[in-house]
Coordinates of C-alpha atoms in Angstrom, one line a residue:
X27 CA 146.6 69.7 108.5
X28 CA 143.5 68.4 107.0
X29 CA 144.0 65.0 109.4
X30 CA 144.2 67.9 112.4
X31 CA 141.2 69.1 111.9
X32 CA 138.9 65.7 111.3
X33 CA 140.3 64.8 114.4
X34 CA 139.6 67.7 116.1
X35 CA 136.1 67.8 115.2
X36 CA 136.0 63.8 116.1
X37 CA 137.7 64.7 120.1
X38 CA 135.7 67.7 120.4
X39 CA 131.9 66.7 118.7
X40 CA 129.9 67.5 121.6
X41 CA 131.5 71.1 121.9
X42 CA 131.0 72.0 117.7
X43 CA 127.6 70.4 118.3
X44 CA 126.4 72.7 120.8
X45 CA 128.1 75.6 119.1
X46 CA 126.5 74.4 116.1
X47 CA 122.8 74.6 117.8
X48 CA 123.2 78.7 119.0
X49 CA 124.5 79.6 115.5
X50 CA 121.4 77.8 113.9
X51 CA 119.1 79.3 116.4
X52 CA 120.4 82.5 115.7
X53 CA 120.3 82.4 112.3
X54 CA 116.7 81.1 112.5
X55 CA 116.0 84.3 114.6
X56 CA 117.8 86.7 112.1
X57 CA 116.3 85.4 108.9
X58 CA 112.8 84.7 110.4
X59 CA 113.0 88.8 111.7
X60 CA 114.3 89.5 108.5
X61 CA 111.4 87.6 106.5
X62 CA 109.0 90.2 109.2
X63 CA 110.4 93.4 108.2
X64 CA 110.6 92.1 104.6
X65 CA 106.9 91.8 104.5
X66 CA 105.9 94.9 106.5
X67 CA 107.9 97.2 104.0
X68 CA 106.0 95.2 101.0
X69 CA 102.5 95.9 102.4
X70 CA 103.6 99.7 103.4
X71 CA 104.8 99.8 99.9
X72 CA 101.5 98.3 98.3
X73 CA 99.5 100.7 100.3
X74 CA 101.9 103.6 98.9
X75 CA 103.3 104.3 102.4
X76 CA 107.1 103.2 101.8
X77 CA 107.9 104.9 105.1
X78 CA 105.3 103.0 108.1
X79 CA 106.6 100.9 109.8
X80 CA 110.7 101.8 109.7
X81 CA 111.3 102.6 113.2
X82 CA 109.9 99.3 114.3
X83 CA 111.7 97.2 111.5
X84 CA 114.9 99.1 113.0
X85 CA 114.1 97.8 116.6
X86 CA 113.2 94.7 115.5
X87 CA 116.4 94.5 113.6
X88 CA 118.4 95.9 116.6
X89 CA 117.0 93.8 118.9
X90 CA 118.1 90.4 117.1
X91 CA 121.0 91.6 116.3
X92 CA 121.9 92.6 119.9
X93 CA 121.3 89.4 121.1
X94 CA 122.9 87.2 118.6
X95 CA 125.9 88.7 118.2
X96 CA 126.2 89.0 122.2
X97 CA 125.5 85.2 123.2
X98 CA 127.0 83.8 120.0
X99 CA 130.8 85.6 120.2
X100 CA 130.8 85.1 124.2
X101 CA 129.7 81.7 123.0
X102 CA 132.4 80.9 120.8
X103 CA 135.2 82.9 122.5
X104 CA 134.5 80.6 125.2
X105 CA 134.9 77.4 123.0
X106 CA 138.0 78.8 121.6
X107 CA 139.6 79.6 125.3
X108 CA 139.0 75.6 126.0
X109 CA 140.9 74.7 122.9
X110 CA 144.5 76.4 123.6
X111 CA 145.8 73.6 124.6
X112 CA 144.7 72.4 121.2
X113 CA 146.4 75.0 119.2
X114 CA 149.7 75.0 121.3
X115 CA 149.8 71.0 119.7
X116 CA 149.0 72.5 116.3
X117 CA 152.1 74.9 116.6
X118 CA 154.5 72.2 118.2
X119 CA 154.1 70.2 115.2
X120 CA 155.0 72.7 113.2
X121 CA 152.1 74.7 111.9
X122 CA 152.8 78.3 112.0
X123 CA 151.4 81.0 113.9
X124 CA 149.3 82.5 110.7
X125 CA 148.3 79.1 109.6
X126 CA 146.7 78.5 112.9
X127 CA 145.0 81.5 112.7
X128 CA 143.5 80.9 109.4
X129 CA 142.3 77.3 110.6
X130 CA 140.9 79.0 113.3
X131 CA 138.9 81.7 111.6
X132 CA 138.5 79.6 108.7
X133 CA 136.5 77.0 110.7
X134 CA 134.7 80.0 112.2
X135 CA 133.9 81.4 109.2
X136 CA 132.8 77.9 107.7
X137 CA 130.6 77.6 110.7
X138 CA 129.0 80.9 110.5
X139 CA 128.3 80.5 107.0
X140 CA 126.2 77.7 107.1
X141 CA 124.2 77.9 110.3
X142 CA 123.5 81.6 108.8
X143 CA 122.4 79.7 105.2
X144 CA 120.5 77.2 107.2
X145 CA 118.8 79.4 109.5
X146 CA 116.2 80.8 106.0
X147 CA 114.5 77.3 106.5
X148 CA 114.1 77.4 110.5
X149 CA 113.3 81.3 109.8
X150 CA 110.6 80.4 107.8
X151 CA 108.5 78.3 110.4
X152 CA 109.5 80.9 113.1
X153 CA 108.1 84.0 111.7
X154 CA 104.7 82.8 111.3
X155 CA 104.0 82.0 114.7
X156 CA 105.8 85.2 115.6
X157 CA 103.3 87.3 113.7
X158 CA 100.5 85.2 114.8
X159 CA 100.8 85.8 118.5
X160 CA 101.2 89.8 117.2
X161 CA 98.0 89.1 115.8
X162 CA 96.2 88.0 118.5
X163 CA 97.1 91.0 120.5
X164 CA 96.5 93.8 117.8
X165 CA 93.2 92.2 116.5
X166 CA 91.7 95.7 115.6
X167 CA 95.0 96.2 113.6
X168 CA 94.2 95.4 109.6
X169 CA 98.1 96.4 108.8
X170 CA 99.8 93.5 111.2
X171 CA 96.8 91.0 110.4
X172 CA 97.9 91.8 106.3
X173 CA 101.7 90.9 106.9
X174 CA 103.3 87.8 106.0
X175 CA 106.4 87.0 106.6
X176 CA 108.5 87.2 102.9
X177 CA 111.2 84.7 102.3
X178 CA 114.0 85.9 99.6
X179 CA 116.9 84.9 98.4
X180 CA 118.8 87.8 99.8
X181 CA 118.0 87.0 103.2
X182 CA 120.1 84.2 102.7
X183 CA 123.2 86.0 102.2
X184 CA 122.6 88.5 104.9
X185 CA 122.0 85.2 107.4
X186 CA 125.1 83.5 106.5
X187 CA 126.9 87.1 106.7
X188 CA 125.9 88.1 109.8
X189 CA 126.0 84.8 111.9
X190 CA 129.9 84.5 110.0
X191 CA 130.4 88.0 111.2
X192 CA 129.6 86.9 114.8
X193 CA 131.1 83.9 115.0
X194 CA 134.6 85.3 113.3
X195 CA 134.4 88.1 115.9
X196 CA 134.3 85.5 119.2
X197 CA 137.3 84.1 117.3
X198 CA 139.8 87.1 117.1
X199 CA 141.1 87.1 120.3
X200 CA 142.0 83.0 120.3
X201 CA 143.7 83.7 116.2
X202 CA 145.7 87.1 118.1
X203 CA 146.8 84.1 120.8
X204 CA 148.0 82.0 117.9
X205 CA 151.5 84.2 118.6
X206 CA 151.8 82.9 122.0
X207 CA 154.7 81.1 122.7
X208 CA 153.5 76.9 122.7
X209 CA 154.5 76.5 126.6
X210 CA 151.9 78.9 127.1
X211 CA 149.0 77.4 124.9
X212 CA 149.8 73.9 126.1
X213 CA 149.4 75.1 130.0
X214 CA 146.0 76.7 128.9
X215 CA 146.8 80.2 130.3
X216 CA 147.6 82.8 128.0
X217 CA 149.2 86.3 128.9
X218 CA 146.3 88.9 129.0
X219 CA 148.7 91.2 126.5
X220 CA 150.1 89.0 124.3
X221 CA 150.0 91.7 121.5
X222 CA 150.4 94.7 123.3
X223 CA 149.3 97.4 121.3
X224 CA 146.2 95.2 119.6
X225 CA 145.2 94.2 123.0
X226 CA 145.1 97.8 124.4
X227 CA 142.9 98.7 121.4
X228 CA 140.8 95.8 122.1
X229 CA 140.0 97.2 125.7
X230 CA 139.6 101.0 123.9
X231 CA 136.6 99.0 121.6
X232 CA 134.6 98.0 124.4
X233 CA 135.3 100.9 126.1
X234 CA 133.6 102.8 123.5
X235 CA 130.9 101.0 123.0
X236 CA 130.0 101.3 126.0
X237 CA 130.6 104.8 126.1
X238 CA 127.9 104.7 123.1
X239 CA 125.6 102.9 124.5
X240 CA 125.4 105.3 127.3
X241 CA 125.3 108.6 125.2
X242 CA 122.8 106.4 123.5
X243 CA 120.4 105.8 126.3
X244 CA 120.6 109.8 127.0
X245 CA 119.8 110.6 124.0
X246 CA 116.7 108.4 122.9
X247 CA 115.7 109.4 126.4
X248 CA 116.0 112.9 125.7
X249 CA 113.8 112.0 122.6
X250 CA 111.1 110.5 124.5
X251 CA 110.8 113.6 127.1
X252 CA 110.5 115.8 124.2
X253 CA 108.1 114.1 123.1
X254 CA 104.6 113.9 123.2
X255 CA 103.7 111.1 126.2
X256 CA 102.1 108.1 124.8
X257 CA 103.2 108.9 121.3
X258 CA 104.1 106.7 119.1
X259 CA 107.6 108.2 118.9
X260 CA 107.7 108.4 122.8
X261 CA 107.4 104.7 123.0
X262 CA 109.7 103.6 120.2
X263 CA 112.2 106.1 122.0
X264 CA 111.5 104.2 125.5
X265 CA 111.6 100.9 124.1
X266 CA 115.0 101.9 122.2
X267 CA 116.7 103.2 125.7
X268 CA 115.7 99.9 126.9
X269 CA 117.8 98.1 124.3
X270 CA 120.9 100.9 124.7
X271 CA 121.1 99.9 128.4
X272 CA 121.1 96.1 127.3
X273 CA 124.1 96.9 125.3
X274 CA 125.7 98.8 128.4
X275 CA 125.8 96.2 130.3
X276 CA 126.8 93.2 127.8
X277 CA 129.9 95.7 126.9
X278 CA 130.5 95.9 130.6
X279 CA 130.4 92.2 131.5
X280 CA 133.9 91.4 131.5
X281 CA 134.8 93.8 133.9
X282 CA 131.5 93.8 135.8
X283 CA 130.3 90.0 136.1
X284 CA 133.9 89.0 137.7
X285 CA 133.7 91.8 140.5
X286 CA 130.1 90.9 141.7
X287 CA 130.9 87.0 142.0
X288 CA 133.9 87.9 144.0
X289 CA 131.4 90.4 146.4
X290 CA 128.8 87.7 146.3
X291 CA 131.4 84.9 147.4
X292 CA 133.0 87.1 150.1
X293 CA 129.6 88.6 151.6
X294 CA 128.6 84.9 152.5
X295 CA 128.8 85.1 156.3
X296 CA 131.0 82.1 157.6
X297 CA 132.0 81.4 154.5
X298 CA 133.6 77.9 154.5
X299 CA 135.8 76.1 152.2
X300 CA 132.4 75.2 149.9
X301 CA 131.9 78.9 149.4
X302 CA 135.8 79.8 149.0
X303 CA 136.3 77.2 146.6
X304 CA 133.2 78.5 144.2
X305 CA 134.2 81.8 144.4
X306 CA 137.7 80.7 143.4
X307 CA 136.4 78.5 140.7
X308 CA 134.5 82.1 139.2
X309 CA 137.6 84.3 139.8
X310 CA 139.9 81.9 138.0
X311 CA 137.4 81.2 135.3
X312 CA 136.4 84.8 134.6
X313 CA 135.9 83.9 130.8
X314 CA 133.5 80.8 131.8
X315 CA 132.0 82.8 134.2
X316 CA 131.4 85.8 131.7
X317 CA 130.0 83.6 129.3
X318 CA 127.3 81.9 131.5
X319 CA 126.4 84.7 132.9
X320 CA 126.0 87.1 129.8
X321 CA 123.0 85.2 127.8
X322 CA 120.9 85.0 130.7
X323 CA 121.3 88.2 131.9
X324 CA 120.5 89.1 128.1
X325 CA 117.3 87.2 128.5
X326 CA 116.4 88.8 131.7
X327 CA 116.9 91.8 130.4
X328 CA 114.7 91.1 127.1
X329 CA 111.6 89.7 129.6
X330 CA 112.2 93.6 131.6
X331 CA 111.8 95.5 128.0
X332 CA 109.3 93.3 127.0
X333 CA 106.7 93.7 130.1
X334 CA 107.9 97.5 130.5
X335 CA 105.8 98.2 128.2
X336 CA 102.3 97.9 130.3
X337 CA 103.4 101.8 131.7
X338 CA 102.4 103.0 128.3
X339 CA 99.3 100.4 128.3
X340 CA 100.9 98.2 125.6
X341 CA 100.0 94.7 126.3
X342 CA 102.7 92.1 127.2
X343 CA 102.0 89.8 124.4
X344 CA 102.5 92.8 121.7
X345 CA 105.5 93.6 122.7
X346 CA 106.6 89.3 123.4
X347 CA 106.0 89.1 119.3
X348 CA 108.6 91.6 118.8
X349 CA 111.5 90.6 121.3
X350 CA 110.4 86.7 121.8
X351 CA 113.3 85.9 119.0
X352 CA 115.9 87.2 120.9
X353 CA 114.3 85.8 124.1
X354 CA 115.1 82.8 122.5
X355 CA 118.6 82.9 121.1
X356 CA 119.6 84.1 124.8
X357 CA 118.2 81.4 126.7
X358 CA 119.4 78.5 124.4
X359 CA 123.2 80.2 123.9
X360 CA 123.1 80.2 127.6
X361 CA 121.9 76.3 128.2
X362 CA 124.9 75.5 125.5
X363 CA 127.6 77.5 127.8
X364 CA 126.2 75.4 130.6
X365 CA 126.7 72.5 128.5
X366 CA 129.8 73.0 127.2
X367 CA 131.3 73.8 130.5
X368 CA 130.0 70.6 132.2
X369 CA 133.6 68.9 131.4
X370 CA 135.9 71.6 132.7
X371 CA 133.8 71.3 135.6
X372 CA 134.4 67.5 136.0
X373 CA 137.7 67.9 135.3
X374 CA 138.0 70.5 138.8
X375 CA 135.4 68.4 140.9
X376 CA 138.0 65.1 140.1
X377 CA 140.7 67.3 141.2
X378 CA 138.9 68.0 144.0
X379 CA 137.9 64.7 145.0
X380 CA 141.7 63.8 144.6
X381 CA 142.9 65.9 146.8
X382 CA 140.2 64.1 149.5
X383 CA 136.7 66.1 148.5
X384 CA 133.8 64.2 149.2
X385 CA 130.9 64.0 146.4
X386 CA 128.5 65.9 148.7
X387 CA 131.3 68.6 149.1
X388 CA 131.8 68.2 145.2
X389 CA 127.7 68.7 144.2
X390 CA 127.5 71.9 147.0
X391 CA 130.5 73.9 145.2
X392 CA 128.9 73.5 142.0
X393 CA 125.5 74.1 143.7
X394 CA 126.7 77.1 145.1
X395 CA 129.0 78.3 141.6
X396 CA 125.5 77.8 139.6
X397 CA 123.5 80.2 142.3
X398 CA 126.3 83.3 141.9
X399 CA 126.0 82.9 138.1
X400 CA 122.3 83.2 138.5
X401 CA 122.4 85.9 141.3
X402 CA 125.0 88.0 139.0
X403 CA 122.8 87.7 135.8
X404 CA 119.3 88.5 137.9
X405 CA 121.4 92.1 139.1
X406 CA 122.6 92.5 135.1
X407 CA 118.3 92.0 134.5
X408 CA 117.7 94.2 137.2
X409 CA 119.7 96.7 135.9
X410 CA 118.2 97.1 132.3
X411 CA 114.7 96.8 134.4
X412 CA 115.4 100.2 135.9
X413 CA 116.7 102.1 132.7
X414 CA 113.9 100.5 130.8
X415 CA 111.9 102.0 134.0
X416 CA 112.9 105.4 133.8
X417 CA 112.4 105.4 130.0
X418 CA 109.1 104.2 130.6
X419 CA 108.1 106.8 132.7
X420 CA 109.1 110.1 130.5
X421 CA 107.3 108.4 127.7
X422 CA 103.9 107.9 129.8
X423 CA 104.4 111.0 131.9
X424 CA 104.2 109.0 135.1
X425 CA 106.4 109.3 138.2
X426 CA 109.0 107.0 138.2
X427 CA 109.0 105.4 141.6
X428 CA 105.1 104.5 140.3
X429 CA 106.4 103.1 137.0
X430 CA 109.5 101.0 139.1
X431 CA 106.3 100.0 141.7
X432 CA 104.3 98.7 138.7
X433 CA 107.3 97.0 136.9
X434 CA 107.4 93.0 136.3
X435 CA 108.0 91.9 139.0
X436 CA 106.1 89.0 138.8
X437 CA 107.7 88.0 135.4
X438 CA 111.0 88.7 136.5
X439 CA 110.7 86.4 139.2
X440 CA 109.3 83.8 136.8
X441 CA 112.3 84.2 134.4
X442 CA 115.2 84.5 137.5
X443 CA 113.6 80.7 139.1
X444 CA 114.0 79.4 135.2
X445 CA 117.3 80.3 135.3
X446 CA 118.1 79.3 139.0
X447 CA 116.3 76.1 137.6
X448 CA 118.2 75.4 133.9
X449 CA 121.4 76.0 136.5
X450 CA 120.2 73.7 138.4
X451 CA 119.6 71.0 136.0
X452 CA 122.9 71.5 134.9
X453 CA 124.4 70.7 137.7
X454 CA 122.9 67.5 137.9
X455 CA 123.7 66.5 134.7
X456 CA 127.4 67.1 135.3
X457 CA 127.2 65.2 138.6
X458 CA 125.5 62.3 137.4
X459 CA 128.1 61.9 134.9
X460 CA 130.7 61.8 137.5
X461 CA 130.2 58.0 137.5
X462 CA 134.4 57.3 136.5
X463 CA 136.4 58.1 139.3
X464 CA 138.7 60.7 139.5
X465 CA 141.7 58.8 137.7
X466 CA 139.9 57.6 134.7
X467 CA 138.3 61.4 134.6
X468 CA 141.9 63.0 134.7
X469 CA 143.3 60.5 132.1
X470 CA 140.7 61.1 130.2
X471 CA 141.4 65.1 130.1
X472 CA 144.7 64.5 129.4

């Protein structure tokens, strides 16, 4: 078993690598929001106010934890999908079903717990600058220019516990497959019920959560109607609708993100074989597709709560020091999908080019994949730009056709090119290291 794993880890360095990277970052982001919150509550409590500043330590708190534990299980759900094959080898040689799921969840776990234990150190040089942009924008404000960011041992623990907790959670559904018979892990396709029962209650989780997201949003709404406009408790209520509509639609991406890239691929007028090949390539691959498309659409949303803002005359960079942490674990857990993905896609372009593709052909389909990814993930943005919208309005008592008039625009269309562009770059990287041939490439895979 032992000899398994060591060479697992050897064939598969780049993929751990990369999911090494988002469960550092995003243990850097938790501990470094945790070191934040730490020192806020010591400076209310030195200044006998124990109870200032808890419904922004809850949003900041909400808000990383949102956005680590969305990018890093699709993140590793993903890594676990490419490596069935992998455990259908385990189980023909003769390891059982339960010890394939502990190796699974073990290494998981393992992970977790040390990119959660490492992230206090990368936490530490990421709060300051997070507070010192949040400086420069409340100037007048002595309480945020008196925080420092407070490192303690117990951040540690919650770190590793949380990024283990988030990890171990993108791994269920590949130790649940560890009963599948070995034909079916070997051929990489797994039935979508392989447990029956545990997969239906699966489907009722998400379900749910997405049912309380929604009640959510309705009722923090609610909240910030009742409440006086411009308030203090208005805007915490606006900016926490913003974050329950974030959560709708990351609990709705499975079902959603597959539909639209099948519209988007069949509304192309005179679609030719380019087109119906990429929209293939996303139908077939609705848990690569999922995955891509999920951390950008969580950054896009992030950048549409962060510059909702200016309709209660907050400034953009006051709300960027709370959110720009989970800004960031979005954007890099989406580069490392891209990444990780760039040798199942070289693996379908040398198929491709077998069958009598030519590399033009090849570089257009995955052109063309990349832009319904992007094009998905800007409507996901979009989305959580309108809720935030109509938040934003009950809580400045504006209309809110003037509230969606005055929305970011601007830096929306800044963040959708980035991620039109990190696509893009992608896509040359994974071309460029086409350079084999399609034999070697296959051989190679196999």
């Amino acid at each position: 078993m032992i000899r398994l794993l060591v060479m697992d880890l050897r064939r598969h360095a780049g993929t751990w690598v990369w999911t090494a990277v988002v469960a550092l970052v995003a243990g850097a982001g938790v501990c470094a929001q945790l070191q934040i919150v730490e020192g806020m509550a010591r400076l209310a409590r030195a200044f006998k106010q124990p109870d200032a500043g808890h419904a922004v330590a809850w949003v900041l708190i909400t808000a990383i934890g949102i956005a680590a534990a969305s990018v890093l299980s699709s993140t590793v759900s993903l890594v676990m999908a490419m490596r069935r094959r992998e455990h259908g080898l385990w189980k023909a040689l003769g390891m059982r079903p339960s010890a394939v799921r502990r190796v699974v969840l073990g290494q998981l776990g393992l992970l977790g717990v040390a990119a959660g234990a490492a992230g206090l150190p990368g936490g530490m040089l990421l709060a300051p600058s997070v507070l010192q942009v949040w400086r420069w924008d409340q100037h007048e404000n002595l309480f945020l220019r008196a925080v420092e960011p407070q490192a303690v041992p117990a951040q540690v623990g919650a770190g590793a516990l949380a990024v283990a907790l988030f990890t171990i959670l993108g791994g269920l559904r590949a130790a649940r497959e560890a009963a599948a018979p070995e034909s079916a892990l070997l051929a990489g396709r797994v039935p979508d019920a392989p447990g029956g029962v545990r997969w239906r209650a699966a489907l009722v989780l998400r379900v749910l959560c997405a049912l309380g997201s929604g009640i959510g949003y309705a009722a923090l709404l609610a909240m910030s109607h009742n409440a006086t406009p411009r308030s203090p408790q208005s805007v915490l209520s606006a900016l926490g609708c913003g974050l329950a509509c974030l959560c709708l639609v990351i609990a709705s991406t499975p079902w959603v993100v597959p539909a639209l890239e099948r519209l988007l691929a069949a509304a192309v007028p005179g679609s030719g074989f380019r087109v119906f090949i990429a929209g293939r390539t996303c139908a077939q691959e609705s848990a690569r597709s999922t995955a891509t498309v999920m951390p950008f659409a969580v950054a896009i949303g992030v950048v549409a709560i962060i510059y909702g803002g200016q309709a209660v005359e907050l400034t953009s960079r006051g709300f960027l020091s709370l959110l720009c942490l989970p800004f960031l674990v979005a954007w890099i857990g989406g580069v490392a999908v891209i990444a990780m993905g760039a040798g199942r896609r070289r693996r379908d372009a040398a198929l491709l080019e077998a069958a009598g593709a030519r590399r033009g052909d090849l570089v257009a389909i995955e052109i063309i994949e990349g832009l319904v990814h992007a094009l998905v993930a800007i409507a996901l943005g979009a989305v959580v730009s309108l809720g935030t919208s109509l938040a934003m309005s009950t809580a400045s008592g504006k209309p809110f056709l003037e509230v969606v008039g005055d929305s970011p625009w601007k830096q929306l269309a800044i963040i959708s090119a980035a991620t039109l562009g990190t696509i893009a770059v992608a896509v040359v990287g994974s071309s460029r290291g086409r350079g084999a041939g399609p034999g070697l490439v296959l051989r190679a895979q196999d």
